[in-house]
Short mmCIF file of C-alpha atoms and ligand atoms in Angstrom, two decimals:
data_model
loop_
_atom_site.label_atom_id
_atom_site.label_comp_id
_atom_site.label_asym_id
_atom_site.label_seq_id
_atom_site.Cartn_x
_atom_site.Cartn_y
_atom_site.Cartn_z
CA UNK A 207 0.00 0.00 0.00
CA UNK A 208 1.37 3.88 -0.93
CA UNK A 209 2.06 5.43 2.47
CA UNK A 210 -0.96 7.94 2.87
CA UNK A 211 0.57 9.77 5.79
CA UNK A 212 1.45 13.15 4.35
CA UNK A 213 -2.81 13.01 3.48
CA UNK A 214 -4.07 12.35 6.85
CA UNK A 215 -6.11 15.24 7.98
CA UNK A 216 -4.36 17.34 10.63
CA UNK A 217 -7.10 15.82 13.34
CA UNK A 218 -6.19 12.06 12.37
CA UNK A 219 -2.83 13.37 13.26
CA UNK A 220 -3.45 14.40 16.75
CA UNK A 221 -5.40 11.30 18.05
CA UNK A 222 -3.43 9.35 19.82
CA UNK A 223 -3.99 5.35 20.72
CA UNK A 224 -4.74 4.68 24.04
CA UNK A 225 -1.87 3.39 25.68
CA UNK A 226 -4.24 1.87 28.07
CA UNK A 227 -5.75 0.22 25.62
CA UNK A 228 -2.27 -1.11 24.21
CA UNK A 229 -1.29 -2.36 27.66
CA UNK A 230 -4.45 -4.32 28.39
CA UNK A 231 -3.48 -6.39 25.64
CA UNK A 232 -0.63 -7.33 27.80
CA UNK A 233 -2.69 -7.48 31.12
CA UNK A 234 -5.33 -10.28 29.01
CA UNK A 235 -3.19 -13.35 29.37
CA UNK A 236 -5.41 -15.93 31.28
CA UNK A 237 -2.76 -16.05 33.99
CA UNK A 238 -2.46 -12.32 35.37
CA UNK A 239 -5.18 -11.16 37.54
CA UNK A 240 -6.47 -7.92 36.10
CA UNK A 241 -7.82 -4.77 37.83
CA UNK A 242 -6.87 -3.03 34.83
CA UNK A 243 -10.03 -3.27 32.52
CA UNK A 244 -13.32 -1.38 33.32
CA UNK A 245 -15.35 -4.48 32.57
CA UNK A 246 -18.81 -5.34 34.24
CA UNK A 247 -18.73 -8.55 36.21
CA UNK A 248 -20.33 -10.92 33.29
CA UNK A 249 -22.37 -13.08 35.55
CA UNK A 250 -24.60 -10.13 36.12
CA UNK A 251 -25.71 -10.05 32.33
CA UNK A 252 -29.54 -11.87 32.39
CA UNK A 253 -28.40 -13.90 29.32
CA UNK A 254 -31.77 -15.74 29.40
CA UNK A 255 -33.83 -12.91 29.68
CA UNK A 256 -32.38 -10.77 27.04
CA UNK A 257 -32.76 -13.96 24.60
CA UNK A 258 -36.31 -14.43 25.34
CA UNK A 259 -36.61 -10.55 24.87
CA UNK A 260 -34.36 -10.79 21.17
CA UNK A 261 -37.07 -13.76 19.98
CA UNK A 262 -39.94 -11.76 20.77
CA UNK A 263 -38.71 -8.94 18.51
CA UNK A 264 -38.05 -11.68 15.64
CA UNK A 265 -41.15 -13.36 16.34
CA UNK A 266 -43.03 -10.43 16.69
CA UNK A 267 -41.35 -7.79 14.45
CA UNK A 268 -38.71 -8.89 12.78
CA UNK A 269 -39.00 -7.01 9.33
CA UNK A 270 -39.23 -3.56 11.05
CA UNK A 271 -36.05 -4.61 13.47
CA UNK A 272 -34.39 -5.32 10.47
CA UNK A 273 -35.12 -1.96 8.88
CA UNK A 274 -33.28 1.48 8.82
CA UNK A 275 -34.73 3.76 11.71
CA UNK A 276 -35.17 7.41 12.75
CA UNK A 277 -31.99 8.94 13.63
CA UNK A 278 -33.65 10.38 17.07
CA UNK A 279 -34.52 6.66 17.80
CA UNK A 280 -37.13 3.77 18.25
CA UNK A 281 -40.17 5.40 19.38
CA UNK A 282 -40.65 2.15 21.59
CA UNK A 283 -36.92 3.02 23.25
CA UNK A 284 -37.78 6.17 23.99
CA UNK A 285 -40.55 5.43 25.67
CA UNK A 286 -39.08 3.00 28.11
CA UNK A 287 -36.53 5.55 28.75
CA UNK A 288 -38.85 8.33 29.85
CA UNK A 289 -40.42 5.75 32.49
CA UNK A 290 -36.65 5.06 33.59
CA UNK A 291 -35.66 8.62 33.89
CA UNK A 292 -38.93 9.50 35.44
CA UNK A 293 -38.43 7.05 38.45
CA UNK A 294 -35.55 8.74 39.21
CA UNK A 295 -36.95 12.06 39.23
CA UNK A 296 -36.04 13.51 35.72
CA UNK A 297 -38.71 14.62 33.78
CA UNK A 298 -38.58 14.37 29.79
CA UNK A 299 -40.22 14.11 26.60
CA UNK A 300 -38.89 12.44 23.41
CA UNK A 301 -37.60 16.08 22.14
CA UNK A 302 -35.22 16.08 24.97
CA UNK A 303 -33.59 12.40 23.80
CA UNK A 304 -31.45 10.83 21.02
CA UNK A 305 -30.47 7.13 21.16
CA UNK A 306 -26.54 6.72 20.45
CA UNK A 307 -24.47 3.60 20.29
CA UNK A 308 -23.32 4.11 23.58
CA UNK A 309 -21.82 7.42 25.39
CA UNK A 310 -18.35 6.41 23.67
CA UNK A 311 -20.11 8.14 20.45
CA UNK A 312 -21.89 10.70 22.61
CA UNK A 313 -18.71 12.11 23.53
CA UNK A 314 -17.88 12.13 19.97
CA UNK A 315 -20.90 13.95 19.09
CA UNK A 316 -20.67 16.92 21.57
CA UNK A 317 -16.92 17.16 20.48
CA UNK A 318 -17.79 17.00 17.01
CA UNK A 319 -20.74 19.89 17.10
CA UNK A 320 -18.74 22.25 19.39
CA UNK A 321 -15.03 22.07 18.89
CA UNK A 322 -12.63 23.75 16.45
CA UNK A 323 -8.70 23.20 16.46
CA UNK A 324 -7.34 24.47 19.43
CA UNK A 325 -10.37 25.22 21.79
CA UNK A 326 -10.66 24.38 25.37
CA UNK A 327 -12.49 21.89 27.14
CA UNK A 328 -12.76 22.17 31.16
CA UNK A 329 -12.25 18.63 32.79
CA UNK A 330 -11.12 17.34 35.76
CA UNK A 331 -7.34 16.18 36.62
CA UNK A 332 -7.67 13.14 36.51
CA UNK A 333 -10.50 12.34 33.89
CA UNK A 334 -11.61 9.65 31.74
CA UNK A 335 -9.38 8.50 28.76
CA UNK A 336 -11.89 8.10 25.99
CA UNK A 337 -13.39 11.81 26.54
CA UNK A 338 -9.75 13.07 26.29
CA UNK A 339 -9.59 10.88 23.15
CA UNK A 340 -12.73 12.23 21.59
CA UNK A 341 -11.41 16.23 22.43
CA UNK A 342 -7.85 15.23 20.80
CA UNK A 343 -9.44 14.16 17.68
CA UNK A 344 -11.05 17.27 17.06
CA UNK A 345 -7.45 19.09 17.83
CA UNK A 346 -8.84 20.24 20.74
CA UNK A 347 -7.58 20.89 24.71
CA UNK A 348 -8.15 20.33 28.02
CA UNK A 349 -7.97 22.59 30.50
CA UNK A 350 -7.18 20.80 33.82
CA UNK A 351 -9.00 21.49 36.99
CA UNK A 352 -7.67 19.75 40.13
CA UNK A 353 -10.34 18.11 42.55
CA UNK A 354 -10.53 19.17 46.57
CA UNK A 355 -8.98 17.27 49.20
CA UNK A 356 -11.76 16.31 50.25
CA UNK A 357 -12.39 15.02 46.68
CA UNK A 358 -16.26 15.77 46.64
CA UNK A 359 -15.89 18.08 43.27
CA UNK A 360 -13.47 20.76 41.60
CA UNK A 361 -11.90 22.88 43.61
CA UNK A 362 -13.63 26.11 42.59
CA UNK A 363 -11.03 28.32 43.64
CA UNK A 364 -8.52 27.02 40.67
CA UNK A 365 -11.44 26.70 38.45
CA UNK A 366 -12.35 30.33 38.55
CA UNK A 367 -8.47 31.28 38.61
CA UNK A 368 -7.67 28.85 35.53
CA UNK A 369 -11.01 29.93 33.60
CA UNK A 370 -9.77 33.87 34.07
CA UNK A 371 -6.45 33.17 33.20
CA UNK A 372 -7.40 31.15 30.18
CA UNK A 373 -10.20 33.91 28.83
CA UNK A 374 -7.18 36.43 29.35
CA UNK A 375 -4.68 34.41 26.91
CA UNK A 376 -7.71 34.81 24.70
CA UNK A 377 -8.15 30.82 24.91
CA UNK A 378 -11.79 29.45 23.59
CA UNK A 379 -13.47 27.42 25.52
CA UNK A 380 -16.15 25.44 24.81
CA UNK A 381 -18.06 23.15 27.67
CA UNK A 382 -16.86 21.84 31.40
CA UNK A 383 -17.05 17.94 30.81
CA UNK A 384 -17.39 15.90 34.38
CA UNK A 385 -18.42 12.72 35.92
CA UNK A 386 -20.02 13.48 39.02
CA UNK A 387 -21.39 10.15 40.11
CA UNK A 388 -18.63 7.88 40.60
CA UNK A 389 -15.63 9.23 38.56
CA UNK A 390 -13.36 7.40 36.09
CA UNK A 391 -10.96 6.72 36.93
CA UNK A 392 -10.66 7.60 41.05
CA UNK A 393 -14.38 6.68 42.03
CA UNK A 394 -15.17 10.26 43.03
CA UNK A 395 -18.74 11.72 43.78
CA UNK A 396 -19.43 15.21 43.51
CA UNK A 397 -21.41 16.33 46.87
CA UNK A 398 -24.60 18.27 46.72
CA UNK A 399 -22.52 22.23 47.01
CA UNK A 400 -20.38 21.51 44.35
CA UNK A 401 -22.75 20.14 41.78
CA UNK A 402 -24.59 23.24 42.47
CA UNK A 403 -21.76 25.57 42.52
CA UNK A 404 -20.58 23.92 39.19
CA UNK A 405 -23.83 24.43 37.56
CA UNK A 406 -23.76 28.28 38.87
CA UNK A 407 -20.85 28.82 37.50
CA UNK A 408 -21.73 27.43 33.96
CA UNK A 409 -25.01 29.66 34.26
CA UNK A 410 -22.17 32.28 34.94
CA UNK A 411 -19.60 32.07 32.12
CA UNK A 412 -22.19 30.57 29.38
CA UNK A 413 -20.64 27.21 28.88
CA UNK A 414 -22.44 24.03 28.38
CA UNK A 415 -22.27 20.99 31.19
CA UNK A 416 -21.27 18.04 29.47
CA UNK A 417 -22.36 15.67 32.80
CA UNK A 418 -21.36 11.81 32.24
CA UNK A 419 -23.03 9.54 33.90
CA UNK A 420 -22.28 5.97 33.15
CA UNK A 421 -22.14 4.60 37.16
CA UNK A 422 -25.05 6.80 38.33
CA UNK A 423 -27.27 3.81 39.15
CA UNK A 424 -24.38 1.74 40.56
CA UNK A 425 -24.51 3.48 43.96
CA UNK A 426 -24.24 0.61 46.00
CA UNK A 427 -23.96 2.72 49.63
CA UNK A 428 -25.69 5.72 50.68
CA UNK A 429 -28.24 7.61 49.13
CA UNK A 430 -28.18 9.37 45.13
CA UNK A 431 -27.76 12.94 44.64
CA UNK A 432 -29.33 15.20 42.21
CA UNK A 433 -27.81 15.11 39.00
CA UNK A 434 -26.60 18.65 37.44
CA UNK A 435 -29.21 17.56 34.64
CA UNK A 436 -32.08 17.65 37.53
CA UNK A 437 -30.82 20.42 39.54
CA UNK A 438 -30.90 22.39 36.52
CA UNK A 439 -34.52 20.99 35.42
CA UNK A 440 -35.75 21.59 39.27
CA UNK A 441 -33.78 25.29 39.55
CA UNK A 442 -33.37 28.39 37.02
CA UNK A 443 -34.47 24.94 34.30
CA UNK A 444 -31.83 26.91 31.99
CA UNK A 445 -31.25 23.71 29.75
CA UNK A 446 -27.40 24.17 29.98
CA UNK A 447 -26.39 20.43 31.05
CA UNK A 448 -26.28 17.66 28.44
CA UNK A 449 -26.28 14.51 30.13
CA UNK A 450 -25.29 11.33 28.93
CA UNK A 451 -26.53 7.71 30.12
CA UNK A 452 -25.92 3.85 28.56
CA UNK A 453 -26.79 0.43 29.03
CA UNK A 454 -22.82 -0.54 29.53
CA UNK A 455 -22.83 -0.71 33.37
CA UNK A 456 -26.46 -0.76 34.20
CA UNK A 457 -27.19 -3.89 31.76
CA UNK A 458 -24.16 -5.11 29.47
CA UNK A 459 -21.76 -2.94 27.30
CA UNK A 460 -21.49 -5.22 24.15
CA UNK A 461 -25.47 -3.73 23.32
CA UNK A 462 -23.38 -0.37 22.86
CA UNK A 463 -26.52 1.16 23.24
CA UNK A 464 -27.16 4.64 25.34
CA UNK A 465 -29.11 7.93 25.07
CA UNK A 466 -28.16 11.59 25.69
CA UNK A 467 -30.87 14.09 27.65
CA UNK A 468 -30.89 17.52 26.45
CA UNK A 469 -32.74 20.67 25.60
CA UNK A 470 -34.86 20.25 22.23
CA UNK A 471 -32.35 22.65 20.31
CA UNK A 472 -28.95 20.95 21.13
CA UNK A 473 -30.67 17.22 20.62
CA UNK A 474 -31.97 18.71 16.94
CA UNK A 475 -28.46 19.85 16.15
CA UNK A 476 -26.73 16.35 17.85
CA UNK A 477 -29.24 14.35 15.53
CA UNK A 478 -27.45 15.66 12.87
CA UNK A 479 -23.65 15.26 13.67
CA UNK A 480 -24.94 11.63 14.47
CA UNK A 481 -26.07 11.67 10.72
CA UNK A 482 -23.40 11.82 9.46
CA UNK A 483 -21.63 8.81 11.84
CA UNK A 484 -24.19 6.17 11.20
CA UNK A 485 -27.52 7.32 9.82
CA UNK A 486 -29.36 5.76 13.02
CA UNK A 487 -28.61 3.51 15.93
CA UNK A 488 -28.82 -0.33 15.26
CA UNK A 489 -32.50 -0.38 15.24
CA UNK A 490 -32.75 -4.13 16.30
CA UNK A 491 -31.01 -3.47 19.41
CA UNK A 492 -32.78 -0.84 19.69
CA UNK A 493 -35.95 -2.62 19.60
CA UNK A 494 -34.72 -5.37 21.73
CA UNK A 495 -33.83 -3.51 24.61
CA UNK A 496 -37.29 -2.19 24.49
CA UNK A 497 -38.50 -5.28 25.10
CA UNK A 498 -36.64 -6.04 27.96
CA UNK A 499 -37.46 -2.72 29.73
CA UNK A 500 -41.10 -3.54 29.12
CA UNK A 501 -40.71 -6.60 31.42
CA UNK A 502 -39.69 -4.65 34.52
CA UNK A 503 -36.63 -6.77 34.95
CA UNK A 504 -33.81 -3.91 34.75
CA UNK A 505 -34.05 -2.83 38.08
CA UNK A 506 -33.48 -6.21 39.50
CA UNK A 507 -30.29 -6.58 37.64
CA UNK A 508 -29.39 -2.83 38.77
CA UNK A 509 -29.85 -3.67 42.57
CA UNK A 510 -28.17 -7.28 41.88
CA UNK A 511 -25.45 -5.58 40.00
CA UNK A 512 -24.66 -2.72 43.41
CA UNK A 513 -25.26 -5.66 45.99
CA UNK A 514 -22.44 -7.71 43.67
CA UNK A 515 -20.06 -4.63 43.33
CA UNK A 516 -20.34 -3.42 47.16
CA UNK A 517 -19.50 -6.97 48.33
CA UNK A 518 -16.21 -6.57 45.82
CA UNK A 519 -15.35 -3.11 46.52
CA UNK A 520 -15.11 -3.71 49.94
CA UNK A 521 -13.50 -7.16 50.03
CA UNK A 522 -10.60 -4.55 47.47
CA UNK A 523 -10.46 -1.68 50.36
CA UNK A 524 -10.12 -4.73 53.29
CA UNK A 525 -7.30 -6.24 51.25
CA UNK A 526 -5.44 -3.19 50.27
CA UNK A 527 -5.44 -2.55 54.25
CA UNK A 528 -4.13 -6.31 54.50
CA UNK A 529 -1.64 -5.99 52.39
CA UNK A 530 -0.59 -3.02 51.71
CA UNK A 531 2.85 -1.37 53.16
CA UNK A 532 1.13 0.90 56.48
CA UNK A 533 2.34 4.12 55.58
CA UNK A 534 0.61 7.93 55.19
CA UNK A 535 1.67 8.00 52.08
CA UNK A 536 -0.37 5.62 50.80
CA UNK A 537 -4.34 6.11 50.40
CA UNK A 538 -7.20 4.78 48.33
CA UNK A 539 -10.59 5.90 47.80
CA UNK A 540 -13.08 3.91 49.16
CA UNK A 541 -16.06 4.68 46.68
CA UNK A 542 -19.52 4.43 47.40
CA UNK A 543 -20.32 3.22 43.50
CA UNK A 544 -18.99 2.35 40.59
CA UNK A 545 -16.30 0.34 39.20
CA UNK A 546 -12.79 1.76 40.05
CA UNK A 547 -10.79 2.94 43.25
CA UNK A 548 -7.76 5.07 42.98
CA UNK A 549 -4.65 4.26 44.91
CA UNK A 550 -1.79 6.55 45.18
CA UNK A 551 1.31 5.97 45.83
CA UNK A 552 4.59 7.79 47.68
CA UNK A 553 5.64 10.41 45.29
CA UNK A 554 8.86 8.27 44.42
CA UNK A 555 7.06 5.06 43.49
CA UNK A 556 6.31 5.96 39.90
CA UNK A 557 3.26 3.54 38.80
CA UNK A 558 4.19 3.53 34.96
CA UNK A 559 7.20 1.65 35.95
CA UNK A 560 5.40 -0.13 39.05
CA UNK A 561 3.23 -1.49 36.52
CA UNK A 562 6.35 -3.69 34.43
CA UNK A 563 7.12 -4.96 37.94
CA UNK A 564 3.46 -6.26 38.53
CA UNK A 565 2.67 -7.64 35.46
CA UNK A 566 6.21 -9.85 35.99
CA UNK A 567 4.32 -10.69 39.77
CA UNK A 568 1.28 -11.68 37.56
CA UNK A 569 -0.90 -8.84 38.57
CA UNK A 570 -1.77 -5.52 36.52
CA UNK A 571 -3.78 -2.41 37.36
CA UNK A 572 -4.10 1.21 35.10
CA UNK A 573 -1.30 3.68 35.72
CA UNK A 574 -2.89 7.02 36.28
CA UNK A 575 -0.69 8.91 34.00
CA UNK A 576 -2.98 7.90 31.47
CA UNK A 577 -5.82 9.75 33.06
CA UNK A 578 -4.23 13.38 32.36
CA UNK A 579 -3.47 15.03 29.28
CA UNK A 580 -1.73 18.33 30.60
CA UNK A 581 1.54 17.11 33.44
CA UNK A 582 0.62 14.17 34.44
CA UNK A 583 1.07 12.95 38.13
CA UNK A 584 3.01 9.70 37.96
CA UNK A 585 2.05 7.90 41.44
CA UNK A 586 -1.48 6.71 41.27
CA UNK A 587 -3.10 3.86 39.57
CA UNK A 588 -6.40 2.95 38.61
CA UNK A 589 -8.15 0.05 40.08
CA UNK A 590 -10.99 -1.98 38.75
CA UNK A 591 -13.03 -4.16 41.52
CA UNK A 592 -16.01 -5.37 39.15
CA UNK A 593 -14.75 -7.80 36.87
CA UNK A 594 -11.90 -10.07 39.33
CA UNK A 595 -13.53 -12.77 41.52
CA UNK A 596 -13.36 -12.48 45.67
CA UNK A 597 -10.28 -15.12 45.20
CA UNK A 598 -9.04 -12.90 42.76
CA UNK A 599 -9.02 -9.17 44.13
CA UNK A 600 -7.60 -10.85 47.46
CA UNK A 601 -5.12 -12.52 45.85
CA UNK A 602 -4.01 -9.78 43.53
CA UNK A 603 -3.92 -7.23 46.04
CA UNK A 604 -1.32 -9.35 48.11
CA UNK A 605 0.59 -9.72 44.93
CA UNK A 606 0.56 -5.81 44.44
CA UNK A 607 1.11 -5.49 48.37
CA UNK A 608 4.27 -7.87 47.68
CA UNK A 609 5.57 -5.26 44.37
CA UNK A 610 5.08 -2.25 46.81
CA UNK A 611 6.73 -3.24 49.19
CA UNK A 612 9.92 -3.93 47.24
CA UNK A 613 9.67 -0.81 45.68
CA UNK A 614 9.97 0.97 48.62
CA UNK A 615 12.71 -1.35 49.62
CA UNK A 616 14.69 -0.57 46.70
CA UNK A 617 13.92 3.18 47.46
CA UNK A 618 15.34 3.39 50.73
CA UNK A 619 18.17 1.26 49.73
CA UNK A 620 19.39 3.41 46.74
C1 PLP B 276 -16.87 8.04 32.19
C2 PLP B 276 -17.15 7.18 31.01
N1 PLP B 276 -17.81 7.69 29.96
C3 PLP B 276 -18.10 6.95 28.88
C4 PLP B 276 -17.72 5.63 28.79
C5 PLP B 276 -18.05 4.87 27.55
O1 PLP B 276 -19.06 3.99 27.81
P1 PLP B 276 -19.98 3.32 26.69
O2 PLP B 276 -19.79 1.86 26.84
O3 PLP B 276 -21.36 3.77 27.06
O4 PLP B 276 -19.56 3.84 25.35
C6 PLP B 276 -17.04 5.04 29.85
C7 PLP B 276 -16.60 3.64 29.78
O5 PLP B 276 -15.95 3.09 30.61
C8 PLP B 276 -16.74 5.84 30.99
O6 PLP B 276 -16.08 5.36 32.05
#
């Protein structure tokens, strides 16, 4: 093949492959225990229920599954969704919804419609990978906002002081993107004051909320807090959050299936950067996930799925107090939801090269260097307590416990 590199477009140029990505290849083999993916625990997939609900659709309605579909959406989909937004107290109507194949192209979408080569996007320090990917391949930037101490949201002083310092370099920025329910990576929730304070300051400085909230629903201890979509909705109602949900944690990621909530004009203009992506969501899926709504099974798997994850997230946080070196400098969140923890580390461990050591021990986590685009800090990793067995995240921690501790043995030697 000719070497087309001198035609890629400047964009194709600045996305970059995960590196995460690349190492999980390495952190696969059927002999290393993993905390390194961000994979659902399988056994909570209703396998049986989901087929009966895919043969109904053939039996029933096969020739319209099988068809092209509205780019908003299955009217059936939608539907369901309303119910499932309205138990939770968010009010909507089908003008406030479009159906994407998953957030992954959500994230895509809201880049695509608002970003131009070198604009800003607020996010937190650390944030998820794959919204940092979708901002890099529109040859946009982030513009990193540290979290509190007390890790319960931004810390608004630095926002306010990096926002006015950016606006005074003449720097564009576009939208404030955040996870406020249980954060990628670190398992952070936002509290009540600084979901409101965020959403005050957006009503503030004009920018959009881009609010992602895959692990909402898997709050497995203490009770949910308003979303910024709903505090909006219940407050000034000023339509300036765009909130994104999907069926990858709540039900099973391989669907891909998911649906952003927003005010009537942004969802007409998202419709049509999704247009130009794929036409319309796989309308089979589409249908069949429908049909498994409709039998009132979802919330079972939701409150199997927390009751599943709190038993593993706290058999994690016992063993990394087992087995982990006793000193100040090393912490861990201890999330009430989700899928991930965040460890971190003395400031002289550095977890890139921690990482080589425990995949030798057999055990593999996510450095969080990964998490940052702008100086990233080098001594925290990413931990993943969903997918491993009990036997698994015990024994893995011990064998992390074990690379630790040499570490800091070779540290204090040197
Ligand atoms: C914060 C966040 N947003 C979006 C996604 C993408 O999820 P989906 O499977 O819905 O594309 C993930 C996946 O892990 C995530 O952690």
């Amino acid at each position: 093949m000719p070497d087309f590199g001198s035609l890629f477009s400047a964009n194709a140029n600045n996305m970059k492959a995960s590196t995460i990505r690349e190492l999980l290849k390495l952190t696969q083999k059927p002999d290393i225990i993993s905390f390194a993916g961000g994979l659902p625990a399988p056994d909570v997939f209703p396998v049986e229920d989901l087929r009966a609900a895919a043969n109904i659709v053939f039996d029933r309605d096969a020739r319209k599954a099988l068809q092209y579909g509205t780019t908003e959406g299955d009217d059936g989909l939608r539907d369901e969704l309303i119910k499932f937004e309205s138990k939770q107290g968010v009010t909507i109507k089908k003008d406030n919804l479009l159906v994407v194949s998953a957030s992954q192209q959500a994230l895509d979408i809201v880049a695509k419609l608002f970003l131009d080569p070198g604009d800003y996007v607020i996010a937190g320090r650390p944030t998820y990978l794959g919204a940092l990917q979708a901002i890099q391949s529109y040859s946009a930037k982030v513009l990193g906002i540290p979290f509190t101490d007390a890790q319960d949201g931004f810390d608004m002083q630095a926002l306010e002081k990096r926002y006015a310092e950016a606006i005074a370099a003449g720097k564009k920025i576009k939208y404030i993107y955040v996870i406020p329910d249980f954060q990628n990576p670190a398992g952070f929730c936002w509290s009540l004051e600084k979901r409101q304070a965020l959403l005050d300051f957006a009503y503030e400085t004009g920018l959009p909320i881009l609010e992602d909230s895959p692990y909402r629903e898997i709050r497995f201890i203490g009770d949910p807090i308003p979303s910024m979509f709903q505090l909006d909705q219940d407050g000034a109602n000023k339509g300036v959050v765009i909130n994104l949900k999907t069926f990858s944690k709540i039900l099973a990621p391989g669907t891909r299936m998911g649906w952003i909530m927003a005010a009537p004009a942004l969802i007409s203009k998202f419709v049509v950067a999704k247009q130009a992506m794929d036409l319309c969501t796989n309308v089979f899926t589409q249908m069949w996930l429908a049909e498994y709504m409709r039998t009132g099974k979802l919330d079972g798997v939701i409150a199997s799925t927390r009751e599943k994850y709190r038993v593993k997230r706290t058999m994690m946080t016992d063993a990394l107090r087992k087995y982990m070196p006793n000193r100040d400098d090393i912490r861990w969140t201890e999330p009430e939801g989700g899928l991930f923890l965040w460890v971190t580390m003395p400031s002289f461990i550095d977890t890139d090269k921690l990482l080589l050591k425990a995949i030798e021990r057999k055990v593999a986590f996510v450095a969080g260097s990964g998490f940052y685009i702008d100086e990233p800090e080098h001594n925290s990793m990413r931990m993943n307590f969903s997918y491993s067995s009990l036997d698994q995240i015990e024994e893995g921690v011990k064998r992390l416990g074990a690379v630790v501790a040499e570490a800091i043995r070779e540290h204090e030697k040197a």
